């Protein structure tokens, strides 16, 4: 397999300038998965992550069956499930007003895992990094923040950044922006992002968990809502609130806020005092947007950098992973030959724009139902008609059970594994979808 060679390759950790095949900016779900898949296919890849570790709180914890299916196709599912995780969720239930309803039933899926895993994102990213490090062409530089792009003759040819050792310059055949919803490299590329507006922000907090607590994920009543994520010995709780209402809530005082939590979930009465003051809560701004064009010569964005997702349905991580799988499938061949055309990059957008648009539209509809008619409305909450329809009718019920856990247009790993190819190591039986990817008519590289 052809690889880029240079005096200072991605492997030379100390160098202030280096060059290689693909530089991924951002070590979140999208960037780490893409880095892993490309290295697994034998491509020299460098991931730049601005933080020193993956240990950040209040990040999504949901690993959906679509991502577990990717793990299966990669042959690492068993190892993944050995990692510490809170639980395997087979059904998602909620209480809306007085009604307890089923929001999703994973046991009816045809994927290998008929459940969702709740795993802190740091654990998930650490696992991907551990798998990727088995490949000599994978390089990860933590505490390295991209600050700009290098452009020559209208093409992006590299990244500028800062590391603990000082400023650095990375040159690459392709730069991938996977640095999340406030993407610096996207802004530097001059590509435009369309803001779709998000009516609510989310206040996050922790409350301790007791063994006999109800296993419900979502509560909504009398103009308030509460999301719960099981973190083992505590609940990570999210309270969505209209952007304009947050200051008003704070003005009413922490006592009123605590009382509102207890009204929704009475079992918190004995521990809501753990919220001593507003410093025990963290406000996370929700952004929903998408790029009109995801690429330009030498550069492409994926994940939240290309389309920031709202927390509704907890699908953002899985969309980011699906983008990474699609991007690797499309790019492995061209990167292997050292030549990525804008046409190759356009294929990524064509493949992923439809699932993104549709998912954002469904999220907007649900958010509108909550923020437009529910949040702030002091009357008793009744189930929106769309939820009743999803509950009771066969076809919508099937759609609900498939769309959230598996996503629209699920991606399958088509890139090869050089360890399998080189040493004949086979960790799980190969399925058709694991056949090495090759563009039509392209010789093996
Ligand atoms: C409040 C809230 C709750 C959510 N809850 C869920 C949930 O439960 N489940 C779910 O699936 N989704 C959830 N989401 C959405 C989800 O977090 C995102 O869709 C997902 O993380 C996107 O992955 P990503 O890799 O594209 O971006 P990110 O996860 O944002 O990763 C980007 C990475 O790039 C790094 N970075 C940023 N700038 C630079 C730079 N200049 N140089 C180098 N590195 C940089 C960051 O440190 C980060 O590690 C939630 C979103 C919000 C706002």
CSV table of C-alpha atoms and ligand atoms in Angstrom, one decimal:
chain,number,residue,atom,x,y,z
A,1,UNK,CA,0.0,0.0,0.0
A,2,UNK,CA,1.3,3.4,-1.0
A,3,UNK,CA,2.0,5.8,1.9
A,4,UNK,CA,3.2,9.3,2.0
A,5,UNK,CA,6.9,9.7,3.0
A,6,UNK,CA,8.3,12.9,4.2
A,7,UNK,CA,11.4,14.1,6.1
A,8,UNK,CA,9.2,14.9,9.1
A,9,UNK,CA,6.4,12.5,9.1
A,10,UNK,CA,3.4,12.5,11.5
A,11,UNK,CA,5.4,10.1,13.6
A,12,UNK,CA,8.0,12.7,14.5
A,13,UNK,CA,6.3,13.9,17.7
A,14,UNK,CA,8.8,16.6,18.5
A,15,UNK,CA,8.9,18.3,15.1
A,16,UNK,CA,7.3,21.8,14.7
A,17,UNK,CA,6.4,20.9,11.2
A,18,UNK,CA,5.4,17.5,9.8
A,19,UNK,CA,3.6,16.1,6.8
A,20,UNK,CA,1.5,13.0,5.9
A,21,UNK,CA,-1.6,11.9,4.2
A,22,UNK,CA,-4.6,12.9,6.3
A,23,UNK,CA,-4.8,15.4,9.2
A,24,UNK,CA,-8.0,15.2,11.3
A,25,UNK,CA,-8.8,18.2,13.5
A,26,UNK,CA,-10.8,17.2,16.6
A,27,UNK,CA,-10.6,14.0,18.7
A,28,UNK,CA,-14.4,13.6,19.3
A,29,UNK,CA,-16.5,10.7,18.1
A,30,UNK,CA,-16.3,11.7,14.4
A,31,UNK,CA,-12.5,12.5,14.3
A,32,UNK,CA,-11.4,9.5,16.4
A,33,UNK,CA,-13.5,7.0,14.4
A,34,UNK,CA,-12.2,8.4,11.1
A,35,UNK,CA,-8.6,8.3,12.4
A,36,UNK,CA,-9.1,4.7,13.5
A,37,UNK,CA,-10.7,3.6,10.2
A,38,UNK,CA,-8.0,5.2,8.0
A,39,UNK,CA,-5.1,3.9,10.1
A,40,UNK,CA,-6.8,0.5,10.0
A,41,UNK,CA,-6.7,0.7,6.2
A,42,UNK,CA,-3.0,1.6,6.3
A,43,UNK,CA,-3.2,5.3,5.7
A,44,UNK,CA,-1.0,7.7,7.6
A,45,UNK,CA,-3.3,9.8,9.7
A,46,UNK,CA,-2.8,12.4,12.5
A,47,UNK,CA,-5.6,13.4,14.8
A,48,UNK,CA,-5.2,16.8,16.7
A,49,UNK,CA,-7.1,17.2,19.9
A,50,UNK,CA,-7.0,20.4,21.9
A,51,UNK,CA,-7.7,18.9,25.3
A,52,UNK,CA,-5.2,16.9,27.3
A,53,UNK,CA,-7.6,14.0,27.8
A,54,UNK,CA,-11.2,12.8,26.9
A,55,UNK,CA,-12.4,13.4,30.4
A,56,UNK,CA,-15.1,16.0,29.9
A,57,UNK,CA,-18.4,15.8,31.7
A,58,UNK,CA,-21.9,16.5,30.4
A,59,UNK,CA,-21.2,14.9,27.0
A,60,UNK,CA,-23.5,12.4,25.3
A,61,UNK,CA,-23.4,8.9,26.7
A,62,UNK,CA,-25.6,7.1,24.2
A,63,UNK,CA,-24.0,4.4,22.0
A,64,UNK,CA,-26.9,3.3,19.7
A,65,UNK,CA,-27.2,-0.1,18.0
A,66,UNK,CA,-25.9,1.5,14.7
A,67,UNK,CA,-22.6,2.3,16.4
A,68,UNK,CA,-22.5,-1.2,18.0
A,69,UNK,CA,-23.1,-2.6,14.6
A,70,UNK,CA,-20.0,-0.7,13.4
A,71,UNK,CA,-18.0,-2.2,16.3
A,72,UNK,CA,-19.2,-5.6,15.2
A,73,UNK,CA,-18.1,-5.0,11.6
A,74,UNK,CA,-14.7,-3.9,13.0
A,75,UNK,CA,-14.4,-7.1,15.0
A,76,UNK,CA,-14.1,-5.3,18.3
A,77,UNK,CA,-17.6,-5.6,19.7
A,78,UNK,CA,-16.8,-8.1,22.4
A,79,UNK,CA,-13.8,-6.0,23.7
A,80,UNK,CA,-16.0,-2.9,23.5
A,81,UNK,CA,-18.7,-4.4,25.7
A,82,UNK,CA,-16.1,-5.4,28.3
A,83,UNK,CA,-15.4,-1.6,28.8
A,84,UNK,CA,-17.0,-0.1,31.9
A,85,UNK,CA,-20.5,1.0,31.0
A,86,UNK,CA,-23.6,1.8,33.0
A,87,UNK,CA,-26.1,-0.5,31.4
A,88,UNK,CA,-27.5,-2.0,28.3
A,89,UNK,CA,-30.9,-0.4,27.6
A,90,UNK,CA,-33.5,-2.5,25.8
A,91,UNK,CA,-36.4,0.0,26.0
A,92,UNK,CA,-36.6,3.8,26.5
A,93,UNK,CA,-39.5,4.8,28.6
A,94,UNK,CA,-40.8,8.3,29.6
A,95,UNK,CA,-43.5,9.9,31.7
A,96,UNK,CA,-45.4,12.7,30.0
A,97,UNK,CA,-48.1,14.2,32.2
A,98,UNK,CA,-49.8,11.2,33.8
A,99,UNK,CA,-49.0,8.8,31.0
A,100,UNK,CA,-46.0,6.5,31.0
A,101,UNK,CA,-45.0,5.7,27.4
A,102,UNK,CA,-42.6,3.6,25.4
A,103,UNK,CA,-40.3,5.9,23.3
A,104,UNK,CA,-38.2,3.1,21.8
A,105,UNK,CA,-38.0,-0.7,21.8
A,106,UNK,CA,-34.6,-2.0,20.7
A,107,UNK,CA,-35.5,-5.6,21.1
A,108,UNK,CA,-37.3,-5.6,17.8
A,109,UNK,CA,-34.2,-4.6,15.7
A,110,UNK,CA,-32.4,-6.9,13.3
A,111,UNK,CA,-28.9,-5.6,14.3
A,112,UNK,CA,-26.4,-7.8,16.3
A,113,UNK,CA,-27.1,-5.8,19.5
A,114,UNK,CA,-30.7,-5.2,20.3
A,115,UNK,CA,-29.9,-2.6,22.9
A,116,UNK,CA,-28.3,0.8,23.4
A,117,UNK,CA,-25.2,1.1,25.7
A,118,UNK,CA,-24.9,3.9,28.1
A,119,UNK,CA,-21.2,4.6,28.3
A,120,UNK,CA,-19.4,7.9,29.3
A,121,UNK,CA,-18.0,9.5,26.2
A,122,UNK,CA,-14.4,9.5,27.6
A,123,UNK,CA,-14.6,5.7,27.9
A,124,UNK,CA,-15.9,5.4,24.4
A,125,UNK,CA,-13.2,7.7,22.9
A,126,UNK,CA,-10.5,6.0,25.0
A,127,UNK,CA,-11.5,2.6,23.6
A,128,UNK,CA,-11.3,3.9,20.0
A,129,UNK,CA,-7.9,5.4,20.7
A,130,UNK,CA,-6.7,2.1,22.2
A,131,UNK,CA,-7.8,0.2,19.1
A,132,UNK,CA,-6.4,2.8,16.7
A,133,UNK,CA,-3.0,2.7,18.4
A,134,UNK,CA,-2.6,-0.9,17.3
A,135,UNK,CA,-1.9,0.5,13.8
A,136,UNK,CA,1.5,2.1,13.1
A,137,UNK,CA,0.1,4.7,10.8
A,138,UNK,CA,-2.2,6.2,13.5
A,139,UNK,CA,-0.9,9.3,15.4
A,140,UNK,CA,-2.8,11.3,18.0
A,141,UNK,CA,-1.5,14.5,19.4
A,142,UNK,CA,-3.4,15.7,22.5
A,143,UNK,CA,-3.2,19.2,23.8
A,144,UNK,CA,-2.8,20.4,20.3
A,145,UNK,CA,-5.2,23.1,19.1
A,146,UNK,CA,-5.7,23.9,15.4
A,147,UNK,CA,-5.7,27.7,15.0
A,148,UNK,CA,-5.8,28.0,11.2
A,149,UNK,CA,-5.4,26.4,7.8
A,150,UNK,CA,-2.6,26.6,5.3
A,151,UNK,CA,-3.8,27.4,1.8
A,152,UNK,CA,-1.8,27.3,-1.5
A,153,UNK,CA,-3.2,28.1,-4.9
A,154,UNK,CA,-6.8,27.8,-3.7
A,155,UNK,CA,-6.3,24.4,-2.1
A,156,UNK,CA,-6.0,23.6,1.7
A,157,UNK,CA,-2.7,21.9,2.2
A,158,UNK,CA,-2.3,21.9,6.0
A,159,UNK,CA,-3.1,23.1,9.5
A,160,UNK,CA,-1.5,25.6,11.9
A,161,UNK,CA,-1.8,25.0,15.6
A,162,UNK,CA,-0.3,25.3,19.0
A,163,UNK,CA,1.0,22.5,21.2
A,164,UNK,CA,2.8,22.5,24.6
A,165,UNK,CA,6.0,22.5,22.6
A,166,UNK,CA,5.0,25.6,20.8
A,167,UNK,CA,3.5,26.5,17.4
A,168,UNK,CA,3.3,23.7,14.8
A,169,UNK,CA,2.5,23.3,11.1
A,170,UNK,CA,1.1,20.1,9.7
A,171,UNK,CA,0.9,19.5,5.9
A,172,UNK,CA,-1.4,16.9,4.5
A,173,UNK,CA,-3.0,15.7,1.3
A,174,UNK,CA,-6.4,16.1,3.1
A,175,UNK,CA,-7.5,18.1,6.2
A,176,UNK,CA,-10.7,16.9,7.9
A,177,UNK,CA,-12.6,19.3,10.2
A,178,UNK,CA,-14.1,17.2,13.0
A,179,UNK,CA,-13.7,19.9,15.7
A,180,UNK,CA,-17.4,20.1,16.6
A,181,UNK,CA,-20.1,22.7,16.4
A,182,UNK,CA,-17.7,25.7,17.0
A,183,UNK,CA,-15.3,24.4,14.4
A,184,UNK,CA,-12.3,26.7,14.0
A,185,UNK,CA,-11.1,25.1,10.8
A,186,UNK,CA,-14.5,25.4,9.2
A,187,UNK,CA,-14.6,29.1,9.9
A,188,UNK,CA,-11.0,29.5,8.6
A,189,UNK,CA,-12.0,27.6,5.4
A,190,UNK,CA,-14.5,30.3,4.4
A,191,UNK,CA,-17.3,27.7,4.0
A,192,UNK,CA,-20.6,29.0,5.3
A,193,UNK,CA,-22.8,27.5,7.9
A,194,UNK,CA,-26.6,27.9,8.0
A,195,UNK,CA,-28.0,28.5,11.5
A,196,UNK,CA,-31.3,26.6,11.9
A,197,UNK,CA,-32.1,28.1,15.4
A,198,UNK,CA,-32.5,26.2,18.6
A,199,UNK,CA,-35.3,27.4,20.9
A,200,UNK,CA,-33.9,25.8,24.1
A,201,UNK,CA,-30.7,25.5,26.0
A,202,UNK,CA,-30.0,22.7,28.6
A,203,UNK,CA,-29.1,23.0,32.2
A,204,UNK,CA,-27.1,20.0,33.3
A,205,UNK,CA,-26.6,18.8,36.9
A,206,UNK,CA,-25.8,15.6,38.9
A,207,UNK,CA,-28.1,14.0,41.5
A,208,UNK,CA,-27.2,10.8,43.3
A,209,UNK,CA,-28.8,7.6,42.2
A,210,UNK,CA,-30.5,5.0,44.5
A,211,UNK,CA,-31.1,1.4,43.6
A,212,UNK,CA,-34.9,1.7,43.7
A,213,UNK,CA,-35.2,4.8,41.4
A,214,UNK,CA,-37.5,4.4,38.5
A,215,UNK,CA,-35.9,3.5,35.1
A,216,UNK,CA,-37.4,6.4,33.1
A,217,UNK,CA,-35.3,8.6,30.7
A,218,UNK,CA,-37.6,11.5,30.3
A,219,UNK,CA,-40.2,13.4,32.4
A,220,UNK,CA,-42.4,16.2,31.2
A,221,UNK,CA,-45.4,18.0,32.9
A,222,UNK,CA,-46.8,21.4,33.5
A,223,UNK,CA,-44.3,23.2,31.3
A,224,UNK,CA,-41.2,21.5,32.5
A,225,UNK,CA,-39.0,18.6,31.3
A,226,UNK,CA,-36.2,16.5,32.7
A,227,UNK,CA,-33.8,14.1,31.0
A,228,UNK,CA,-32.0,11.5,33.0
A,229,UNK,CA,-28.8,9.6,32.0
A,230,UNK,CA,-27.7,6.7,34.3
A,231,UNK,CA,-24.1,7.2,35.3
A,232,UNK,CA,-24.0,4.3,37.8
A,233,UNK,CA,-23.9,6.0,41.2
A,234,UNK,CA,-25.5,9.2,40.0
A,235,UNK,CA,-28.0,10.6,37.4
A,236,UNK,CA,-26.8,13.1,34.9
A,237,UNK,CA,-29.9,15.3,34.7
A,238,UNK,CA,-30.7,17.8,31.9
A,239,UNK,CA,-33.4,20.4,32.1
A,240,UNK,CA,-34.3,22.0,28.8
A,241,UNK,CA,-35.5,25.6,29.0
A,242,UNK,CA,-36.3,28.3,26.4
A,243,UNK,CA,-33.2,30.5,26.0
A,244,UNK,CA,-35.1,33.6,27.2
A,245,UNK,CA,-36.4,31.8,30.3
A,246,UNK,CA,-33.1,30.9,31.9
A,247,UNK,CA,-32.5,34.3,33.5
A,248,UNK,CA,-36.1,34.3,34.8
A,249,UNK,CA,-35.6,30.8,36.4
A,250,UNK,CA,-32.4,32.0,38.1
A,251,UNK,CA,-34.2,35.1,39.4
A,252,UNK,CA,-36.8,32.9,41.1
A,253,UNK,CA,-34.0,31.2,43.0
A,254,UNK,CA,-32.6,27.7,43.4
A,255,UNK,CA,-35.4,26.7,45.9
A,256,UNK,CA,-38.0,27.1,43.1
A,257,UNK,CA,-35.8,25.2,40.7
A,258,UNK,CA,-35.4,22.3,43.2
A,259,UNK,CA,-39.2,22.2,43.8
A,260,UNK,CA,-39.8,22.0,40.0
A,261,UNK,CA,-37.4,19.0,39.8
A,262,UNK,CA,-39.3,17.2,42.6
A,263,UNK,CA,-42.7,17.9,41.0
A,264,UNK,CA,-41.5,16.1,37.9
A,265,UNK,CA,-39.6,13.3,39.6
A,266,UNK,CA,-40.8,13.0,43.3
A,267,UNK,CA,-38.1,10.4,44.1
A,268,UNK,CA,-35.5,13.2,44.1
A,269,UNK,CA,-37.1,14.9,47.1
A,270,UNK,CA,-34.6,13.3,49.6
A,271,UNK,CA,-31.5,14.5,47.6
A,272,UNK,CA,-32.5,17.6,45.5
A,273,UNK,CA,-30.6,19.6,48.2
A,274,UNK,CA,-27.4,18.4,46.5
A,275,UNK,CA,-28.0,21.3,44.2
A,276,UNK,CA,-26.7,23.9,46.7
A,277,UNK,CA,-26.7,26.9,44.3
A,278,UNK,CA,-26.5,27.7,40.6
A,279,UNK,CA,-22.8,26.8,40.6
A,280,UNK,CA,-23.9,23.2,40.8
A,281,UNK,CA,-25.6,23.5,37.4
A,282,UNK,CA,-23.9,24.0,34.0
A,283,UNK,CA,-25.6,25.7,31.1
A,284,UNK,CA,-25.0,24.1,27.7
A,285,UNK,CA,-26.0,26.1,24.7
A,286,UNK,CA,-27.7,24.1,22.0
A,287,UNK,CA,-26.9,25.0,18.4
A,288,UNK,CA,-28.5,23.5,15.4
A,289,UNK,CA,-26.9,24.2,12.0
A,290,UNK,CA,-25.5,22.7,8.9
A,291,UNK,CA,-23.1,23.7,6.2
A,292,UNK,CA,-24.3,24.4,2.7
A,293,UNK,CA,-21.1,22.9,1.2
A,294,UNK,CA,-19.1,20.6,3.4
A,295,UNK,CA,-15.9,20.7,1.3
A,296,UNK,CA,-13.4,22.6,-0.8
A,297,UNK,CA,-10.2,21.3,-2.4
A,298,UNK,CA,-8.1,19.6,0.2
A,299,UNK,CA,-10.6,20.0,3.0
A,300,UNK,CA,-13.9,18.5,4.2
A,301,UNK,CA,-16.0,18.7,7.4
A,302,UNK,CA,-17.8,15.9,9.1
A,303,UNK,CA,-19.8,15.4,12.4
A,304,UNK,CA,-21.0,18.4,14.3
A,305,UNK,CA,-18.5,20.6,12.4
A,306,UNK,CA,-20.7,20.0,9.3
A,307,UNK,CA,-24.0,19.8,11.1
A,308,UNK,CA,-24.5,20.6,14.8
A,309,UNK,CA,-27.2,18.3,16.2
A,310,UNK,CA,-29.7,19.1,19.0
A,311,UNK,CA,-29.6,16.7,22.0
A,312,UNK,CA,-33.2,15.5,21.1
A,313,UNK,CA,-33.1,11.7,20.7
A,314,UNK,CA,-29.4,11.6,21.7
A,315,UNK,CA,-28.4,10.8,18.1
A,316,UNK,CA,-25.5,13.3,17.6
A,317,UNK,CA,-22.7,10.9,18.4
A,318,UNK,CA,-24.1,8.2,16.2
A,319,UNK,CA,-24.5,10.6,13.3
A,320,UNK,CA,-20.9,11.7,13.8
A,321,UNK,CA,-19.8,8.0,13.7
A,322,UNK,CA,-21.9,7.3,10.6
A,323,UNK,CA,-20.2,10.3,8.9
A,324,UNK,CA,-16.8,8.9,9.8
A,325,UNK,CA,-17.6,5.5,8.4
A,326,UNK,CA,-19.0,7.0,5.1
A,327,UNK,CA,-16.0,9.3,4.8
A,328,UNK,CA,-13.5,6.4,5.3
A,329,UNK,CA,-15.3,4.2,2.8
A,330,UNK,CA,-15.2,7.0,0.2
A,331,UNK,CA,-11.7,8.4,1.0
A,332,UNK,CA,-9.6,5.2,1.6
A,333,UNK,CA,-9.0,4.5,-2.1
A,334,UNK,CA,-8.2,8.1,-3.1
A,335,UNK,CA,-6.0,8.7,0.0
A,336,UNK,CA,-4.2,5.5,-0.7
A,337,UNK,CA,-3.3,6.8,-4.1
A,338,UNK,CA,-2.4,10.2,-2.6
A,339,UNK,CA,-4.9,12.1,-4.6
A,340,UNK,CA,-8.3,13.3,-3.3
A,341,UNK,CA,-10.4,15.2,-5.8
A,342,UNK,CA,-13.3,17.6,-4.9
A,343,UNK,CA,-15.5,15.0,-6.5
A,344,UNK,CA,-14.5,12.5,-3.9
A,345,UNK,CA,-15.3,15.0,-1.1
A,346,UNK,CA,-18.6,15.8,-2.8
A,347,UNK,CA,-19.5,12.2,-2.5
A,348,UNK,CA,-19.3,12.4,1.3
A,349,UNK,CA,-21.8,15.3,1.4
A,350,UNK,CA,-24.1,13.6,-1.1
A,351,UNK,CA,-24.1,10.4,1.0
A,352,UNK,CA,-24.6,12.1,4.5
A,353,UNK,CA,-26.6,15.3,3.8
A,354,UNK,CA,-29.9,13.5,3.4
A,355,UNK,CA,-29.8,11.6,6.8
A,356,UNK,CA,-28.6,14.8,8.4
A,357,UNK,CA,-31.4,17.0,7.0
A,358,UNK,CA,-34.1,14.4,7.9
A,359,UNK,CA,-32.8,13.8,11.4
A,360,UNK,CA,-32.6,17.6,12.1
A,361,UNK,CA,-36.1,18.1,10.8
A,362,UNK,CA,-37.5,15.4,13.1
A,363,UNK,CA,-35.6,16.9,16.0
A,364,UNK,CA,-36.9,20.4,15.2
A,365,UNK,CA,-40.5,19.0,15.1
A,366,UNK,CA,-40.1,17.3,18.5
A,367,UNK,CA,-38.4,20.4,19.9
A,368,UNK,CA,-41.2,22.6,18.6
A,369,UNK,CA,-43.7,20.4,20.3
A,370,UNK,CA,-41.9,20.7,23.6
A,371,UNK,CA,-40.7,24.4,23.4
A,372,UNK,CA,-43.6,25.8,21.5
A,373,UNK,CA,-46.5,24.2,23.3
A,374,UNK,CA,-45.0,22.4,26.4
A,375,UNK,CA,-42.2,24.3,28.1
A,376,UNK,CA,-43.4,27.2,30.2
A,377,UNK,CA,-47.1,26.2,29.9
A,378,UNK,CA,-48.3,25.6,33.4
A,379,UNK,CA,-51.3,23.4,32.5
A,380,UNK,CA,-51.1,19.6,32.7
A,381,UNK,CA,-49.2,18.2,29.8
A,382,UNK,CA,-50.9,15.7,27.4
A,383,UNK,CA,-49.1,13.5,25.0
A,384,UNK,CA,-48.6,15.3,21.6
A,385,UNK,CA,-50.6,13.6,18.8
A,386,UNK,CA,-47.4,12.6,17.1
A,387,UNK,CA,-46.2,10.6,20.1
A,388,UNK,CA,-49.6,8.9,20.4
A,389,UNK,CA,-49.4,8.0,16.8
A,390,UNK,CA,-45.9,6.5,17.3
A,391,UNK,CA,-47.2,4.6,20.3
A,392,UNK,CA,-50.3,3.0,18.8
A,393,UNK,CA,-50.0,2.5,15.1
A,394,UNK,CA,-48.0,-0.3,13.6
A,395,UNK,CA,-46.0,1.5,10.8
A,396,UNK,CA,-45.0,4.6,12.8
A,397,UNK,CA,-44.2,2.3,15.7
A,398,UNK,CA,-41.8,0.3,13.5
A,399,UNK,CA,-40.3,3.5,12.0
A,400,UNK,CA,-39.7,4.9,15.5
A,401,UNK,CA,-38.1,1.6,16.6
A,402,UNK,CA,-35.7,1.8,13.6
A,403,UNK,CA,-35.0,5.5,12.9
A,404,UNK,CA,-33.7,6.5,16.3
A,405,UNK,CA,-31.5,3.4,17.1
A,406,UNK,CA,-30.2,2.7,13.6
A,407,UNK,CA,-30.5,6.0,11.9
A,408,UNK,CA,-31.5,6.9,8.3
A,409,UNK,CA,-29.2,5.3,5.7
A,410,UNK,CA,-27.0,3.3,8.1
A,411,UNK,CA,-23.3,3.0,7.0
A,412,UNK,CA,-21.3,-0.2,6.9
A,413,UNK,CA,-17.5,-0.6,7.2
A,414,UNK,CA,-16.0,-1.3,3.8
A,415,UNK,CA,-12.4,-0.3,4.5
A,416,UNK,CA,-9.8,-3.1,4.9
A,417,UNK,CA,-7.9,-4.0,8.0
A,418,UNK,CA,-4.2,-4.1,7.3
A,419,UNK,CA,-3.6,-6.3,10.3
A,420,UNK,CA,-5.9,-8.9,8.9
A,421,UNK,CA,-4.4,-8.6,5.5
A,422,UNK,CA,-0.8,-8.6,6.6
A,423,UNK,CA,-0.8,-11.2,9.3
A,424,UNK,CA,-3.9,-13.2,8.7
A,425,UNK,CA,-5.4,-12.2,12.1
A,426,UNK,CA,-9.1,-12.6,11.9
A,427,UNK,CA,-11.0,-11.6,15.1
A,428,UNK,CA,-14.5,-12.4,14.0
A,429,UNK,CA,-15.9,-14.0,10.8
A,430,UNK,CA,-15.8,-11.5,8.0
A,431,UNK,CA,-19.2,-10.5,6.7
A,432,UNK,CA,-19.8,-9.2,3.2
A,433,UNK,CA,-19.8,-5.7,4.4
A,434,UNK,CA,-16.2,-6.2,5.7
A,435,UNK,CA,-14.8,-6.9,2.2
A,436,UNK,CA,-11.9,-4.5,1.5
A,437,UNK,CA,-13.2,-1.3,-0.1
A,438,UNK,CA,-12.2,-0.6,-3.7
A,439,UNK,CA,-13.7,1.9,-6.1
A,440,UNK,CA,-15.1,0.3,-9.2
A,441,UNK,CA,-12.3,-0.7,-11.6
A,442,UNK,CA,-9.6,0.3,-9.1
A,443,UNK,CA,-6.7,-2.1,-8.7
A,444,UNK,CA,-5.7,-3.2,-5.2
A,445,UNK,CA,-3.4,-0.7,-3.6
B,1,LIG,C1,-26.3,19.5,25.8
B,1,LIG,C2,-26.1,18.4,24.7
B,1,LIG,C3,-26.3,17.1,25.1
B,1,LIG,C4,-26.1,16.1,24.1
B,1,LIG,N1,-26.3,14.8,24.4
B,1,LIG,C5,-26.2,13.8,23.5
B,1,LIG,C6,-26.4,12.4,23.8
B,1,LIG,O1,-26.8,12.1,24.9
B,1,LIG,N2,-26.2,11.5,22.8
B,1,LIG,C7,-25.8,11.9,21.6
B,1,LIG,O2,-25.6,11.0,20.7
B,1,LIG,N3,-25.5,13.2,21.3
B,1,LIG,C8,-25.7,14.1,22.2
B,1,LIG,N4,-25.4,15.4,21.9
B,1,LIG,C9,-24.8,15.8,20.6
B,1,LIG,C10,-23.4,15.2,20.5
B,1,LIG,O3,-22.6,15.7,21.7
B,1,LIG,C11,-22.6,15.7,19.2
B,1,LIG,O4,-23.5,15.6,18.1
B,1,LIG,C12,-21.4,14.8,19.0
B,1,LIG,O5,-20.5,14.9,20.1
B,1,LIG,C13,-20.6,15.3,17.8
B,1,LIG,O6,-19.4,14.6,17.7
B,1,LIG,P1,-18.2,15.3,16.9
B,1,LIG,O7,-17.0,14.4,17.0
B,1,LIG,O8,-18.6,15.8,15.6
B,1,LIG,O9,-17.9,16.7,17.7
B,1,LIG,P2,-17.5,16.8,19.2
B,1,LIG,O10,-18.0,15.7,20.1
B,1,LIG,O11,-17.8,18.2,19.6
B,1,LIG,O12,-15.9,16.7,19.2
B,1,LIG,C14,-15.1,17.7,18.7
B,1,LIG,C15,-13.7,17.5,19.3
B,1,LIG,O13,-12.8,18.5,18.7
B,1,LIG,C16,-12.0,19.1,19.7
B,1,LIG,N5,-11.6,20.4,19.2
B,1,LIG,C17,-12.4,21.5,19.1
B,1,LIG,N6,-11.8,22.5,18.6
B,1,LIG,C18,-10.5,22.1,18.3
B,1,LIG,C19,-9.4,22.7,17.7
B,1,LIG,N7,-9.3,23.9,17.3
B,1,LIG,N8,-8.2,21.9,17.6
B,1,LIG,C20,-8.2,20.6,18.0
B,1,LIG,N9,-9.3,20.0,18.6
B,1,LIG,C21,-10.4,20.8,18.7
B,1,LIG,C22,-12.9,19.1,20.9
B,1,LIG,O14,-12.1,19.2,22.1
B,1,LIG,C23,-13.6,17.8,20.8
B,1,LIG,O15,-13.0,16.7,21.4
B,1,LIG,C24,-25.6,16.4,22.8
B,1,LIG,C25,-25.3,17.8,22.5
B,1,LIG,C26,-25.6,18.8,23.5
B,1,LIG,C27,-25.3,20.2,23.1
